[in-house]
Coordinates of C-alpha atoms in Angstrom, one line a residue:
X11 CA 248.9 -171.3 17.2
X12 CA 246.5 -168.4 17.0
X13 CA 242.8 -169.4 16.7
X14 CA 240.9 -166.9 14.6
X15 CA 237.5 -168.5 14.4
X16 CA 235.3 -169.4 17.4
X17 CA 232.2 -171.5 16.7
X18 CA 229.5 -172.3 19.1
X19 CA 228.8 -176.0 19.4
X20 CA 225.7 -177.3 17.8
X21 CA 223.4 -180.1 19.0
X22 CA 223.8 -182.7 17.8
X23 CA 227.5 -181.9 17.4
X24 CA 228.8 -182.5 13.9
X25 CA 232.5 -183.0 13.2
X26 CA 234.1 -179.6 12.7
X27 CA 236.5 -179.0 9.9
X28 CA 240.1 -178.4 11.0
X29 CA 241.0 -174.7 10.6
X30 CA 244.5 -173.9 9.5
X31 CA 246.2 -171.4 11.9
X32 CA 247.7 -168.2 10.8
X33 CA 251.5 -168.0 10.7
X34 CA 252.7 -167.9 14.3
X35 CA 254.3 -164.5 13.7
X36 CA 251.1 -162.9 12.5
X37 CA 249.3 -160.8 15.1
X38 CA 245.5 -161.0 15.3
X39 CA 243.8 -157.8 16.2
X40 CA 240.1 -157.7 17.2
X41 CA 238.5 -154.3 16.7
X42 CA 237.0 -153.0 20.0
X43 CA 239.3 -155.3 22.1
X44 CA 242.6 -153.4 22.7
X45 CA 243.9 -156.3 24.8
X46 CA 244.3 -158.4 21.6
X47 CA 246.5 -155.8 20.0
X48 CA 249.5 -156.1 22.3
X49 CA 250.2 -152.4 22.3
X50 CA 251.6 -149.9 24.8
X51 CA 248.7 -148.6 27.0
X52 CA 250.2 -145.2 26.3
X53 CA 249.0 -145.5 22.7
X54 CA 245.4 -146.1 23.8
X55 CA 245.5 -143.0 26.0
X56 CA 247.1 -140.9 23.3
X57 CA 244.4 -141.8 20.8
X58 CA 241.6 -141.0 23.3
X59 CA 243.3 -137.7 24.3
X60 CA 243.6 -136.7 20.6
X61 CA 240.0 -137.5 19.9
X62 CA 238.8 -135.4 22.8
X63 CA 241.2 -132.6 21.9
X64 CA 240.0 -132.4 18.3
X65 CA 236.3 -132.8 19.3
X66 CA 236.6 -129.6 21.4
X67 CA 237.7 -127.6 18.4
X68 CA 235.4 -126.2 15.7
X69 CA 235.3 -128.8 12.9
X70 CA 234.9 -126.2 10.2
X71 CA 237.9 -124.2 11.4
X72 CA 240.0 -127.4 11.6
X73 CA 239.2 -128.3 8.0
X74 CA 239.9 -124.7 6.9
X75 CA 243.3 -124.7 8.6
X76 CA 244.2 -128.1 7.1
X77 CA 243.2 -127.0 3.6
X78 CA 245.5 -124.0 3.8
X79 CA 248.5 -126.4 4.0
X80 CA 247.8 -127.9 0.6
X81 CA 250.5 -127.1 -2.1
X82 CA 251.2 -128.2 -5.7
X83 CA 254.8 -128.9 -6.6
X84 CA 256.6 -128.0 -9.8
X85 CA 255.9 -131.5 -11.2
X86 CA 252.1 -131.1 -10.3
X87 CA 252.1 -133.4 -7.3
X88 CA 249.7 -132.1 -4.6
X89 CA 250.9 -132.4 -1.0
X90 CA 250.3 -131.0 2.5
X91 CA 252.9 -130.8 5.3
X92 CA 251.3 -130.8 8.7
X93 CA 253.2 -129.6 11.8
X94 CA 250.6 -127.9 14.0
X95 CA 250.9 -124.4 15.2
X96 CA 254.6 -124.4 16.1
X97 CA 256.9 -125.2 13.3
X98 CA 260.0 -124.8 15.4
X99 CA 259.0 -128.0 17.4
X100 CA 259.3 -130.1 14.3
X101 CA 262.2 -131.7 12.4
X102 CA 263.7 -130.1 9.4
X103 CA 265.0 -133.4 7.9
X104 CA 262.7 -136.3 9.1
X105 CA 259.1 -136.8 8.4
X106 CA 256.2 -139.3 8.1
X107 CA 255.1 -139.6 4.5
X108 CA 251.5 -140.7 3.9
X109 CA 250.4 -141.9 0.4
X110 CA 246.7 -141.5 -0.2
X111 CA 244.5 -144.4 -1.6
X112 CA 243.4 -144.6 -5.2
X113 CA 242.0 -141.3 -6.6
X114 CA 241.8 -139.7 -3.1
X115 CA 243.1 -136.2 -3.7
X116 CA 243.7 -133.6 -1.0
X117 CA 240.2 -134.2 0.4
X118 CA 239.0 -133.2 3.8
X119 CA 238.9 -136.8 4.8
X120 CA 242.6 -137.4 3.8
X121 CA 243.7 -134.2 5.5
X122 CA 241.9 -135.2 8.7
X123 CA 243.5 -138.7 8.5
X124 CA 247.0 -137.2 8.2
X125 CA 246.4 -134.7 11.0
X126 CA 245.1 -137.3 13.4
X127 CA 248.2 -139.4 12.8
X128 CA 250.4 -136.3 13.4
X129 CA 248.8 -135.6 16.7
X130 CA 249.0 -139.2 18.0
X131 CA 252.6 -139.4 16.9
X132 CA 253.3 -136.2 18.9
X133 CA 251.6 -137.7 22.0
X134 CA 253.7 -140.8 21.5
X135 CA 257.0 -138.9 21.3
X136 CA 257.8 -139.9 17.7
X137 CA 260.9 -137.7 17.1
X138 CA 264.0 -137.4 15.1
X139 CA 267.5 -138.0 16.4
X140 CA 267.6 -134.5 17.8
X141 CA 264.4 -134.9 19.8
X142 CA 262.3 -132.9 17.4
X143 CA 258.8 -134.0 16.4
X144 CA 258.2 -135.5 13.0
X145 CA 255.7 -133.7 10.7
X146 CA 253.3 -135.6 8.4
X147 CA 253.5 -135.1 4.7
X148 CA 250.4 -136.2 2.9
X149 CA 250.8 -137.0 -0.8
X150 CA 247.5 -136.8 -2.7
X151 CA 246.7 -139.3 -5.3
X152 CA 246.7 -137.8 -8.9
X153 CA 243.6 -136.1 -10.1
X154 CA 242.3 -133.7 -12.7
X155 CA 245.0 -131.1 -13.4
X156 CA 247.7 -132.9 -11.5
X157 CA 248.6 -136.2 -13.3
X158 CA 252.0 -137.7 -13.2
X159 CA 254.7 -137.0 -15.7
X160 CA 255.5 -140.5 -17.1
X161 CA 257.4 -141.7 -20.1
X162 CA 256.1 -144.5 -22.3
X163 CA 258.6 -146.8 -20.7
X164 CA 257.3 -145.8 -17.2
X165 CA 253.7 -146.5 -18.4
X166 CA 254.7 -150.0 -19.6
X167 CA 256.4 -150.7 -16.2
X168 CA 253.3 -149.6 -14.3
X169 CA 250.9 -151.6 -16.5
X170 CA 253.0 -154.7 -15.6
X171 CA 252.6 -154.1 -11.9
X172 CA 255.7 -152.0 -11.1
X173 CA 254.5 -148.8 -9.5
X174 CA 258.0 -147.6 -9.0
X175 CA 257.9 -144.9 -11.7
X176 CA 254.7 -143.5 -10.1
X177 CA 256.2 -143.6 -6.6
X178 CA 259.4 -141.9 -7.8
X179 CA 257.4 -139.0 -9.4
X180 CA 255.3 -138.6 -6.2
X181 CA 258.5 -138.5 -4.1
X182 CA 259.9 -135.8 -6.4
X183 CA 256.9 -133.7 -5.4
X184 CA 258.0 -133.6 -1.7
X185 CA 261.6 -132.7 -2.4
X186 CA 260.6 -129.1 -1.7
X187 CA 260.4 -130.0 2.0
X188 CA 264.1 -131.1 2.1
X189 CA 263.5 -134.2 4.2
X190 CA 266.2 -136.8 4.2
X191 CA 264.8 -139.6 6.4
X192 CA 261.2 -140.7 6.1
X193 CA 258.8 -143.3 7.3
X194 CA 256.4 -144.3 4.5
X195 CA 252.8 -145.0 5.4
X196 CA 250.0 -146.1 3.1
X197 CA 246.6 -147.8 2.8
X198 CA 245.1 -149.6 -0.2
X199 CA 246.8 -148.2 -3.3
X200 CA 248.8 -146.0 -1.0
X201 CA 250.3 -149.1 0.5
X202 CA 251.3 -150.4 -2.9
X203 CA 252.9 -147.0 -3.8
X204 CA 254.7 -146.8 -0.4
X205 CA 256.1 -150.3 -0.9
X206 CA 257.3 -149.3 -4.4
X207 CA 258.5 -146.0 -3.1
X208 CA 260.7 -147.7 -0.5
X209 CA 262.7 -149.1 -3.4
X210 CA 262.9 -145.8 -5.3
X211 CA 263.7 -143.6 -2.3
X212 CA 267.4 -144.2 -2.1
X213 CA 267.9 -142.9 -5.7
X214 CA 265.9 -139.8 -4.7
X215 CA 268.2 -139.2 -1.7
X216 CA 265.6 -140.4 0.8
X217 CA 266.4 -142.8 3.6
X218 CA 263.4 -144.9 4.5
X219 CA 263.6 -146.0 8.1
X220 CA 260.1 -147.5 8.6
X221 CA 257.3 -148.8 6.4
X222 CA 253.7 -149.5 7.3
X223 CA 251.2 -150.8 4.8
X224 CA 247.4 -151.4 5.2
X225 CA 245.4 -153.6 2.9
X226 CA 247.6 -153.5 -0.2
X227 CA 245.8 -154.1 -3.5
X228 CA 248.6 -155.8 -5.5
X229 CA 248.3 -159.2 -3.8
X230 CA 246.6 -161.2 -6.6
X231 CA 246.5 -161.3 -10.4
X232 CA 243.1 -160.2 -11.6
X233 CA 241.4 -158.2 -14.3
X234 CA 240.5 -154.5 -14.0
X235 CA 236.8 -155.7 -14.0
X236 CA 237.5 -158.1 -11.1
X237 CA 239.3 -155.5 -9.0
X238 CA 236.4 -153.1 -9.6
X239 CA 234.0 -155.6 -8.3
X240 CA 236.2 -156.3 -5.3
X241 CA 236.3 -152.6 -4.4
X242 CA 232.5 -152.3 -4.8
X243 CA 232.0 -155.0 -2.2
X244 CA 232.5 -152.5 0.5
X245 CA 230.0 -149.7 0.0
X246 CA 229.3 -146.3 1.4
X247 CA 227.4 -147.7 4.4
X248 CA 230.5 -149.6 5.5
X249 CA 232.7 -146.6 4.9
X250 CA 230.4 -144.3 7.0
X251 CA 230.3 -146.9 9.8
X252 CA 234.1 -147.1 9.8
X253 CA 234.3 -143.3 9.9
X254 CA 232.1 -143.2 13.0
X255 CA 234.0 -145.8 14.9
X256 CA 236.7 -143.5 16.3
X257 CA 234.1 -140.9 17.4
X258 CA 236.0 -138.0 15.7
X259 CA 233.5 -135.3 14.8
X260 CA 235.7 -133.5 12.2
X261 CA 236.2 -136.9 10.4
X262 CA 232.5 -137.4 10.2
X263 CA 232.0 -133.9 8.8
X264 CA 234.7 -134.6 6.2
X265 CA 233.2 -137.9 5.2
X266 CA 229.5 -136.8 5.0
X267 CA 229.8 -133.2 3.8
X268 CA 229.5 -132.0 0.3
X269 CA 233.3 -132.1 -0.1
X270 CA 233.6 -135.6 1.4
X271 CA 231.5 -138.7 0.5
X272 CA 228.4 -136.7 -0.2
X273 CA 227.0 -136.2 -3.7
X274 CA 229.7 -133.7 -4.6
X275 CA 232.5 -135.9 -3.1
X276 CA 231.4 -138.9 -5.0
X277 CA 231.4 -137.0 -8.2
X278 CA 234.9 -135.7 -7.6
X279 CA 236.2 -139.2 -6.9
X280 CA 234.5 -140.5 -10.0
X281 CA 236.1 -137.7 -12.1
X282 CA 239.5 -138.3 -10.6
X283 CA 239.3 -142.1 -11.1
X284 CA 238.9 -141.6 -14.9
X285 CA 242.1 -139.5 -15.4
X286 CA 244.7 -141.2 -17.6
X287 CA 247.2 -141.5 -14.7
X288 CA 244.6 -143.2 -12.4
X289 CA 243.5 -145.5 -15.1
X290 CA 247.1 -146.6 -15.5
X291 CA 247.6 -147.0 -11.7
X292 CA 244.4 -149.0 -11.6
X293 CA 245.8 -151.4 -14.2
X294 CA 249.0 -151.7 -12.2
X295 CA 247.1 -152.8 -9.1
X296 CA 245.8 -155.9 -10.9
X297 CA 249.2 -157.6 -10.8
X298 CA 250.4 -159.7 -7.9
X299 CA 253.6 -157.8 -7.0
X300 CA 253.4 -157.8 -3.2
X301 CA 255.7 -160.7 -2.2
X302 CA 258.4 -159.7 -4.7
X303 CA 258.4 -156.1 -3.6
X304 CA 258.4 -157.0 0.1
X305 CA 261.4 -159.3 -0.5
X306 CA 263.2 -156.6 -2.3
X307 CA 262.8 -154.2 0.6
X308 CA 263.8 -156.9 3.1
X309 CA 266.9 -157.7 1.0
X310 CA 268.0 -154.1 1.0
X311 CA 268.0 -154.1 4.8
X312 CA 267.6 -150.4 5.2
X313 CA 264.1 -150.4 6.8
X314 CA 264.2 -151.0 10.6
X315 CA 260.5 -152.0 10.7
X316 CA 258.2 -153.2 8.0
X317 CA 254.5 -153.6 9.1
X318 CA 251.7 -155.1 7.0
X319 CA 248.1 -155.2 8.1
X320 CA 245.1 -156.7 6.3
X321 CA 241.4 -157.2 7.0
X322 CA 240.0 -160.6 7.8
X323 CA 237.1 -159.9 5.5
X324 CA 238.8 -157.7 3.0
X325 CA 237.9 -158.2 -0.7
X326 CA 241.1 -156.3 -1.7
X327 CA 243.8 -158.0 0.4
X328 CA 241.9 -161.3 0.8
X329 CA 243.5 -163.4 3.5
X330 CA 243.6 -166.4 1.1
X331 CA 245.8 -164.3 -1.2
X332 CA 248.1 -162.4 1.2
X333 CA 248.6 -165.0 3.9
X334 CA 250.5 -167.5 1.8
X335 CA 252.9 -164.7 0.7
X336 CA 253.3 -163.6 4.3
X337 CA 254.0 -167.2 5.4
X338 CA 256.7 -167.5 2.7
X339 CA 258.3 -164.2 3.7
X340 CA 258.5 -165.4 7.3
X341 CA 259.9 -168.7 6.2
X342 CA 262.5 -167.2 3.9
X343 CA 263.7 -164.3 6.1
X344 CA 265.2 -164.2 9.6
X345 CA 264.7 -160.4 9.9
X346 CA 262.9 -159.2 13.0
X347 CA 261.9 -156.1 11.1
X348 CA 258.9 -157.7 9.5
X349 CA 255.5 -157.7 11.3
X350 CA 252.2 -158.8 10.0
X351 CA 248.7 -158.1 11.4
X352 CA 245.3 -159.5 10.6
X353 CA 242.4 -157.3 11.7
X354 CA 239.6 -159.8 12.5
X355 CA 236.3 -159.3 10.7
X356 CA 237.4 -156.1 9.0
X357 CA 236.6 -155.2 5.4
X358 CA 238.5 -152.8 3.2
X359 CA 237.0 -149.8 4.9
X360 CA 239.0 -150.4 8.1
X361 CA 241.5 -147.7 6.9
X362 CA 238.8 -145.1 7.8
X363 CA 238.6 -146.4 11.4
X364 CA 241.3 -144.0 12.5
X365 CA 241.9 -145.8 15.7
X366 CA 242.9 -149.0 13.9
X367 CA 244.8 -147.2 11.1
X368 CA 246.8 -145.1 13.6
X369 CA 247.7 -148.2 15.6
X370 CA 248.9 -149.9 12.4
X371 CA 251.1 -146.9 11.6
X372 CA 252.4 -146.5 15.1
X373 CA 253.4 -150.1 15.1
X374 CA 256.1 -149.2 12.7
X375 CA 257.1 -145.9 14.5
X376 CA 257.3 -146.6 18.2

């Protein structure tokens, strides 16, 4: 039994309601308390080392160097493959693929997120079967000028909660990199797309060996109006606080600058969110598809580790919605590949706490 609420006794003491425990398999992480996260101390050191290394560099130059890696594929999918300064150190056929959240294009914040994950993975020795480091491929969410090529049948599938056609088209956009084996990582809508992509990957000649998902949106049937309200429950203040938690200067510049979550960044996000493709994906996230998709991936048996994390105070992946599905998945499957994590007290912005997000992703990779 894992207690997840601690109440101070009152005087006079009143009978306390019995609190149902989480599933015994679910890990409970408390931000700021690494000892609750049952992780290799090497990872704590790696994260700290990467923060210090990146803080010594010029933030403007870092953002410029990252932006130079952005490419658009023949099918109008925007991507960036990050491998540092020495390409020869990195694998030619294995990669970590990161799907961006809803309407998050190749923004400075998303590029910094992918770069931070790449550097920590390097410190942790995440390599292919030949001992070469794995690059990170960031797949931007669709936006103005780079929507997805979808048939009418595809659109109907997505409207009914199957994001597979969108994931398949996004994966088509990274074929230029000739990667065969990939780990799929995603937060928010990126988690839903990664989960759908794991089912589409085999037909696209990708072998998915690990999957890590943070705060997926498709965990409850709701209207587009309701999901909009749920997203708005975590505002810019919470986002900026999460962005400061890791102490990474270049991330704070990316979040607060004119190209991040400043006035210009908000305008760009608003414009992107209104494109036909993103309106369609928004509709797709209103369908409770999580458990069925998880079960499908577990049934295939190709993924060696499938990790799901969710915030204890998330309005998107509410514990009351996602925990019953997780409990049923544990009950129905004997696979040791499945790991679930609850981040105590975290709202939906915990994905911008790069320390927490990287720990979630590394949980599937090391």
